[in-house]
Short mmCIF file of C-alpha atoms in Angstrom, two decimals:
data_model
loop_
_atom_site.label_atom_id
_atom_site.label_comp_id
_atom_site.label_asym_id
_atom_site.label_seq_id
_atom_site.Cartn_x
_atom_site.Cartn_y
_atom_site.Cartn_z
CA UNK T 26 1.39 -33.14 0.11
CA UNK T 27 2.29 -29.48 -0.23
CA UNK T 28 5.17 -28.56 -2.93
CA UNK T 29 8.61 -27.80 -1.18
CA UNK T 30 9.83 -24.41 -1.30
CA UNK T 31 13.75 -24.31 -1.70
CA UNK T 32 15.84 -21.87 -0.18
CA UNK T 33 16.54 -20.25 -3.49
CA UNK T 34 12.79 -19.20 -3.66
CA UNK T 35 11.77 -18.67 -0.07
CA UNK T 36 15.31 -17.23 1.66
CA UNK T 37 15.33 -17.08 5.39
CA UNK T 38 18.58 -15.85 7.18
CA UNK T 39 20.61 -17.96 9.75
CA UNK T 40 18.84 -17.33 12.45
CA UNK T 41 15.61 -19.21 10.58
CA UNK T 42 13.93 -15.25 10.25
CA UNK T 43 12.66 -13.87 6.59
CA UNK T 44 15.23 -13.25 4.38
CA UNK T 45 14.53 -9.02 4.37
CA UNK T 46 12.02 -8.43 7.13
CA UNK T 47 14.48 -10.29 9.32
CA UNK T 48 11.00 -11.39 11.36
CA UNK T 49 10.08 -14.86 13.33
CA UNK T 50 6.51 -15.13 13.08
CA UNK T 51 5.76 -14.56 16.50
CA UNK T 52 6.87 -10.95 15.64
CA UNK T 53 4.04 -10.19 13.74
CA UNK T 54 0.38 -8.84 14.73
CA UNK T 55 -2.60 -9.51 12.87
CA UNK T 56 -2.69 -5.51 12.56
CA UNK T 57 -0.52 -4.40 10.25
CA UNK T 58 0.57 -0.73 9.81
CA UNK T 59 2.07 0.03 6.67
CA UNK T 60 4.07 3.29 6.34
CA UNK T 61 6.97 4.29 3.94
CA UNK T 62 9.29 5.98 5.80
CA UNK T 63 11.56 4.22 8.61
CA UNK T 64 11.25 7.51 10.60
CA UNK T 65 7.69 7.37 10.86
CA UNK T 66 7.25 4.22 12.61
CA UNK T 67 8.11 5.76 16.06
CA UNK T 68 5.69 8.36 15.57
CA UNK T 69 3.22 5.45 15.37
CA UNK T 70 4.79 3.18 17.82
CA UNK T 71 5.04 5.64 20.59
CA UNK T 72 1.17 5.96 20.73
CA UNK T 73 1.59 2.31 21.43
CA UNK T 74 0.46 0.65 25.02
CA UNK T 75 3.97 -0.53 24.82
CA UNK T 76 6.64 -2.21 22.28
CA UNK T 77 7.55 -6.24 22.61
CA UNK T 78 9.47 -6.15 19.58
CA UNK T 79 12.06 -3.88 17.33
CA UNK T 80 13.87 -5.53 14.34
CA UNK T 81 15.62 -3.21 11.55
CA UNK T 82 16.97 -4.46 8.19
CA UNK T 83 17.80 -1.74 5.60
CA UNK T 84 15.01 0.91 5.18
CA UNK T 85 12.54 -1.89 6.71
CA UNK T 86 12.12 -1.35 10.63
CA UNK T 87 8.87 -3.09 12.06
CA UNK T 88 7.88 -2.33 15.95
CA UNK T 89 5.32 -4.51 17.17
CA UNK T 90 3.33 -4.30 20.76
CA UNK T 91 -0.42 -3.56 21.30
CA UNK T 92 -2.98 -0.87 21.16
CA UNK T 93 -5.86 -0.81 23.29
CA UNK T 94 -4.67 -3.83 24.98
CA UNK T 95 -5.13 -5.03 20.85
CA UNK T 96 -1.26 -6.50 19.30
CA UNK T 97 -0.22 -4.44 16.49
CA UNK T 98 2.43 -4.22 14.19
CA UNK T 99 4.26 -0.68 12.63
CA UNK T 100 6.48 -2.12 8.94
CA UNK T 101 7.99 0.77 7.00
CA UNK T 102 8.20 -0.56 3.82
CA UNK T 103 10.59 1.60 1.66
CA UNK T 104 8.90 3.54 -1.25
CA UNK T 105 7.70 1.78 -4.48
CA UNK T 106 5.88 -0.93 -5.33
CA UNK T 107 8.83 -3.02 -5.94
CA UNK T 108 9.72 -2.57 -2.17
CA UNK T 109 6.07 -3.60 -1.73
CA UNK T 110 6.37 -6.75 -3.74
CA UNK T 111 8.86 -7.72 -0.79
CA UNK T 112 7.01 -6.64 1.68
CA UNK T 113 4.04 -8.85 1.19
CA UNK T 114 5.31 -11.41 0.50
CA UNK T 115 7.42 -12.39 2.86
CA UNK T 116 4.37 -11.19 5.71
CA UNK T 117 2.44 -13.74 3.66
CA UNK T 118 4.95 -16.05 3.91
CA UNK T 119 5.50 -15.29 7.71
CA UNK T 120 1.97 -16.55 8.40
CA UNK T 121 1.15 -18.81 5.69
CA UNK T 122 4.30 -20.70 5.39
CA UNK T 123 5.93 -23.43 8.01
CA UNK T 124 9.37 -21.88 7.57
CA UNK T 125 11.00 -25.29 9.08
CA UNK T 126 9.20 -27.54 6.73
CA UNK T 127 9.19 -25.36 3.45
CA UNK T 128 5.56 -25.98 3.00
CA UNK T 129 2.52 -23.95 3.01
CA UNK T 130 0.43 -24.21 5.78
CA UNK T 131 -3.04 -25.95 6.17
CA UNK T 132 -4.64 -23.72 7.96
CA UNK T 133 -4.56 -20.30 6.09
CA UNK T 134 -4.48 -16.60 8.45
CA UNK T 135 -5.63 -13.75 6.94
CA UNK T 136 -3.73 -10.30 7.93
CA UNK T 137 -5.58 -6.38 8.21
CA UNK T 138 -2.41 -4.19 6.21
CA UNK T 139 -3.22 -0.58 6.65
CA UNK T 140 -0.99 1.69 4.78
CA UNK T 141 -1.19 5.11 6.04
CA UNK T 142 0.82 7.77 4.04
CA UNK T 143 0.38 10.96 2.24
CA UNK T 144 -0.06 11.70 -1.21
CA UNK T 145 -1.08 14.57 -4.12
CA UNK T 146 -4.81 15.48 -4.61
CA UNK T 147 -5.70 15.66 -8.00
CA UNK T 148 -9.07 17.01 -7.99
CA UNK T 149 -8.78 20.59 -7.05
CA UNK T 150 -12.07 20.57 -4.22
CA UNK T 151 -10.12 17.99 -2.14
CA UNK T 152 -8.02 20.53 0.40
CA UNK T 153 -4.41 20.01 1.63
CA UNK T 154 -4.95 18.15 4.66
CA UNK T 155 -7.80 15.85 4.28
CA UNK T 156 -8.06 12.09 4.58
CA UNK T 157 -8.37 10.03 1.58
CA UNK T 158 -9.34 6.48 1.83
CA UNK T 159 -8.37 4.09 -1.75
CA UNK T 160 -11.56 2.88 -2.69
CA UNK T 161 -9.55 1.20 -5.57
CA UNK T 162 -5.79 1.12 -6.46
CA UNK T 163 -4.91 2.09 -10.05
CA UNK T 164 -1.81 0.27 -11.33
CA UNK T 165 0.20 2.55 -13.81
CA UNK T 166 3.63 0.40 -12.22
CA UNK T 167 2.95 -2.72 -14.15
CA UNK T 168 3.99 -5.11 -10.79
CA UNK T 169 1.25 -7.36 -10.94
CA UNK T 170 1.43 -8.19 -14.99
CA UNK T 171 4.20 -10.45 -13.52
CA UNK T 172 2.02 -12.91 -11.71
CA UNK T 173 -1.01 -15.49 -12.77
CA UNK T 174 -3.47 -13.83 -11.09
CA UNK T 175 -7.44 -14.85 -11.45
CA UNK T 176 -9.50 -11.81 -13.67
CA UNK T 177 -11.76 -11.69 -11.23
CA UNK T 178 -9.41 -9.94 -8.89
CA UNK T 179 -9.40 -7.08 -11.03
CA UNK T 180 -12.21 -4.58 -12.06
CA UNK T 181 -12.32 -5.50 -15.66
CA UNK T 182 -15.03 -3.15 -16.71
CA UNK T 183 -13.30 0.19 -14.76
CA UNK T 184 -10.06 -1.23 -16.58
CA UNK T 185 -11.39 -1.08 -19.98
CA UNK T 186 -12.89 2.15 -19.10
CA UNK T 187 -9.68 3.63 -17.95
CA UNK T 188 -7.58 2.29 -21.04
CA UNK T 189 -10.47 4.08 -23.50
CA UNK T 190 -10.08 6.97 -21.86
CA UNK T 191 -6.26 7.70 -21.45
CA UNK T 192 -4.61 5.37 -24.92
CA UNK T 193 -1.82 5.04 -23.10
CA UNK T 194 1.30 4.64 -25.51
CA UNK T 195 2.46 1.25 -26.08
CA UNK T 196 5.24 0.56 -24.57
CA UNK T 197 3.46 2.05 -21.23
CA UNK T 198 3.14 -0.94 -19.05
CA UNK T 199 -0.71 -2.07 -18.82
CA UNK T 200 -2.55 -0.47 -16.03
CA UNK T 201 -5.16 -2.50 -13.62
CA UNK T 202 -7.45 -1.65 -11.30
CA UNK T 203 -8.10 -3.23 -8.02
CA UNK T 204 -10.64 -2.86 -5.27
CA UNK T 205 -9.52 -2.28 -1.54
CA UNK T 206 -11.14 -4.24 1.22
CA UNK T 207 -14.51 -3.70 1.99
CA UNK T 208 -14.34 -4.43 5.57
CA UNK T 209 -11.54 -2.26 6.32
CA UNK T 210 -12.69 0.95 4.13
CA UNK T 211 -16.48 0.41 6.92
CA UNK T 212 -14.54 -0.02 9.69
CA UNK T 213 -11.73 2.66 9.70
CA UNK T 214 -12.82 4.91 6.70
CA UNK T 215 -16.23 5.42 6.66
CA UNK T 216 -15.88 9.08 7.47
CA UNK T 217 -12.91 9.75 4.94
CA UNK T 218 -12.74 10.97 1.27
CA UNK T 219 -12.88 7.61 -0.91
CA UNK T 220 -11.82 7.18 -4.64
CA UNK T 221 -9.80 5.81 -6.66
CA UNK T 222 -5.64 6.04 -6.20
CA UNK T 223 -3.35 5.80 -8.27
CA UNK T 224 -0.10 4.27 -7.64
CA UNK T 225 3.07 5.79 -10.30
CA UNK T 226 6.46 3.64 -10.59
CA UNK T 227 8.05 7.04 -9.59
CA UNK T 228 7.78 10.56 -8.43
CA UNK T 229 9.32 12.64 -11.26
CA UNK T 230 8.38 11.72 -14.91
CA UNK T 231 5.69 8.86 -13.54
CA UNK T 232 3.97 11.51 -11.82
CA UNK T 233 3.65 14.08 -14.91
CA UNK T 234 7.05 16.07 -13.20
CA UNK T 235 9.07 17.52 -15.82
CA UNK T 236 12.46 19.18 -14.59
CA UNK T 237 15.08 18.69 -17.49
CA UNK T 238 13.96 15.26 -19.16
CA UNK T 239 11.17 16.16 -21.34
CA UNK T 240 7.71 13.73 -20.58
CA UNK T 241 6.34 11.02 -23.35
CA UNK T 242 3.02 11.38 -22.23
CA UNK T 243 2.48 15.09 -21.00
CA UNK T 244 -1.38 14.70 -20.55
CA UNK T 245 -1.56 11.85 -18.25
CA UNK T 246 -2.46 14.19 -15.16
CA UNK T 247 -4.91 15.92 -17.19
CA UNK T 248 -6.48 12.43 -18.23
CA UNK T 249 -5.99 10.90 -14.67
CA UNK T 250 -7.80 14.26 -13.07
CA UNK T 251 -10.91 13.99 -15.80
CA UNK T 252 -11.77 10.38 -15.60
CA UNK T 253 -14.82 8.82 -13.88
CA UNK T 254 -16.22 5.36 -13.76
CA UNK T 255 -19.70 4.33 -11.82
CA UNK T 256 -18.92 7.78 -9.47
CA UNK T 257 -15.90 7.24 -8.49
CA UNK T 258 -12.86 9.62 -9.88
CA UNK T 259 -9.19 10.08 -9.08
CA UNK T 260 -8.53 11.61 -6.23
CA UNK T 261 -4.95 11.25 -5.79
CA UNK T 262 -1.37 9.45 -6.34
CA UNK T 263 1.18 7.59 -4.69
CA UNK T 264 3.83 5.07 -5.30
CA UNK T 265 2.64 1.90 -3.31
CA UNK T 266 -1.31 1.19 -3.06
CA UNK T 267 -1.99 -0.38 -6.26
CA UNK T 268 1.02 -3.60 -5.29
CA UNK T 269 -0.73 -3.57 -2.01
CA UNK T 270 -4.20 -3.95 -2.76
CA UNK T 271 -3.22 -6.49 -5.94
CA UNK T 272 -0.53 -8.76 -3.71
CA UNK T 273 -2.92 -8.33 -0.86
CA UNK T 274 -6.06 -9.66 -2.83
CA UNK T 275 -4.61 -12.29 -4.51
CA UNK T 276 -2.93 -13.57 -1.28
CA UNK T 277 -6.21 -13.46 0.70
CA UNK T 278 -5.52 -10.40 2.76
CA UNK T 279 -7.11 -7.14 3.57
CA UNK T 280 -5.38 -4.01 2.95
CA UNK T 281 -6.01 0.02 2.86
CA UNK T 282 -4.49 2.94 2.17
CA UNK T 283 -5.82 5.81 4.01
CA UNK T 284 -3.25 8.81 2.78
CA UNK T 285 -2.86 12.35 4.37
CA UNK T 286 -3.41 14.73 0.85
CA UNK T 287 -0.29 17.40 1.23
CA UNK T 288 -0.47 19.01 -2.17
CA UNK T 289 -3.17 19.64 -4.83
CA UNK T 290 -1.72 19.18 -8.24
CA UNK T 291 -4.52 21.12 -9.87
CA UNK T 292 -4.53 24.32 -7.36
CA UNK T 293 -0.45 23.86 -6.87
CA UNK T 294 -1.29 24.63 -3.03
CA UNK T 295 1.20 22.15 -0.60
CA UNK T 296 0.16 21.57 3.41
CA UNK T 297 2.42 23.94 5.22
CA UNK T 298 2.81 21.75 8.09
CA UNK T 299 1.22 18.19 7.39
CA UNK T 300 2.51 16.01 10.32
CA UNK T 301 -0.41 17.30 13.24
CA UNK T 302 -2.75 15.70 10.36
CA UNK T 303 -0.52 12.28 9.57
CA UNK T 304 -0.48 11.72 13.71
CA UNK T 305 -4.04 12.46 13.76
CA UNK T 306 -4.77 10.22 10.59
CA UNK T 307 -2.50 7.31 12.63
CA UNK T 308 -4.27 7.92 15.81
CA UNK T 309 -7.73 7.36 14.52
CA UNK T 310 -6.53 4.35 12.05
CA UNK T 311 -5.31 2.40 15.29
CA UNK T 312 -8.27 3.41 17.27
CA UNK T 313 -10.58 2.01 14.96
CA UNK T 314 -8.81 -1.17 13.77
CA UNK T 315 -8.17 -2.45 17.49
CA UNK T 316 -12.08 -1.87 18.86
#
């Protein structure tokens, strides 16, 4: 018989819904959108054939309906990879879990999460503007160190690569590497920019930002931008991908981050006007995951 899940562990509101998505599971799509920003769902839900659902808690608003006559869901998720350790799993749980009963289910669903954001380039040939598709998420956010995860979830050999190459300082948290999904990078990004991406625990210091607090590590960027393992390089940074693709993997799911690059860190050039290319980068992500 499957272990019980108590309340404390699993919390669902009064209503029986997920304690922060506030979602049933019938609210949820097997598609799975994934942006940051509450404001941006409309701008992917209007291209929708039409909306069945909208439920807001906090900064998390999810619209679901379909897409090509295909059911689809739009979840801002809040920025960070804490907000992401939410996130996924309580959609796990949605789909996984008999909320009634407290037990895991016997039959196990698998979900597509696309995350579709924008991020800094930090190779100075990729241009403002183009699509970048996360080959593999770099953890510098230290999320996952908290679970019991298998080692052959991660990319050992990139890992040790990556820690030779930067020497971190100590009391950095330990960075991993994980791959992206296969099947989703062939099916919506096989015409995009792919590398690896990095994922920071925040935007100022975590990202090499100095404004008045001086930086521990001032050559991370430099590091990040010169390494290389088997071909594949940085090509940009975020706050969320690396949760995603770890959570996502070790839960059995299949996620990508497709990102919209708005500034180049080497070149210090920033998109003038970046949301034609987001609503383009949305329109051809939903187009390809519902054929």
């Amino acid at each position: 018989m499957e272990p019980f899940i108590e309340a404390s562990e699993l919390p669902l509101n009064n209503d029986g819904s997920i304690y922060h998505l506030h979602l049933h599971p019938g609210q949820l799509a097997p598609n799975v959108i994934l942006v940051g920003d509450p404001g941006r769902v409309p701008v992917v839900s209007r291209l929708f054939d039409r909306i069945d659902c909208k439920v807001q808690n906090r900064e998390l608003l999810t619209h679901t309906g379909t897409f090509n006559g295909q059911p689809v869901t739009v979840l801002s998720t809040g920025m960070g990879t804490d907000n992401i350790d939410i996130v996924l799993n309580e959609l796990d749980a949605l789909v996984n879990v008999d909320l009634q009963k407290r037990t895991r289910k016997e039959d196990f669903t698998s979900l597509n999460l696309i995350r579709i954001g924008t991020s800094g380039s930090f190779q100075a040939d990729l241009k403002v503007n183009t699509f970048c598709a996360a080959q593999y998420g770099l953890g510098l956010d230290g999320l996952l160190n908290y679970y019991d995860l298998p080692e052959n979830l991660f990319e050992k050999d990139m890992m040790e690569a990556f820690d030779a190459h930067m020497a971190l300082p100590d009391c950095f948290a330990r960075p991993y590497i994980v791959a992206g999904s296969q099947a989703l990078i062939d099916k919506v990004a096989f015409d995009m920019t792919k590398g690896i991406t990095a994922t920071a625990p925040g935007f100022f210091g975590p990202q090499g930002r100095q404004v008045r607090l001086p930086l521990r590590f001032p050559r991370q960027n430099e590091l990040l931008e010169s390494f290389s393992c088997h071909g594949h390089r940085v090509c940009n940074m975020e706050m969320e991908t690396s949760a995603l693709y770890g959570l996502g993997r070790g839960l059995g799911h299949n996620c990508l981050t497709v990102c919209v690059l708005i500034a180049n860190r080497c070149t210090k050039d920033f998109s003038q006007d970046y949301k034609p290319h987001v609503e383009e980068l949305v329109r051809t992500v939903l187009d390809r995951i519902t054929r």
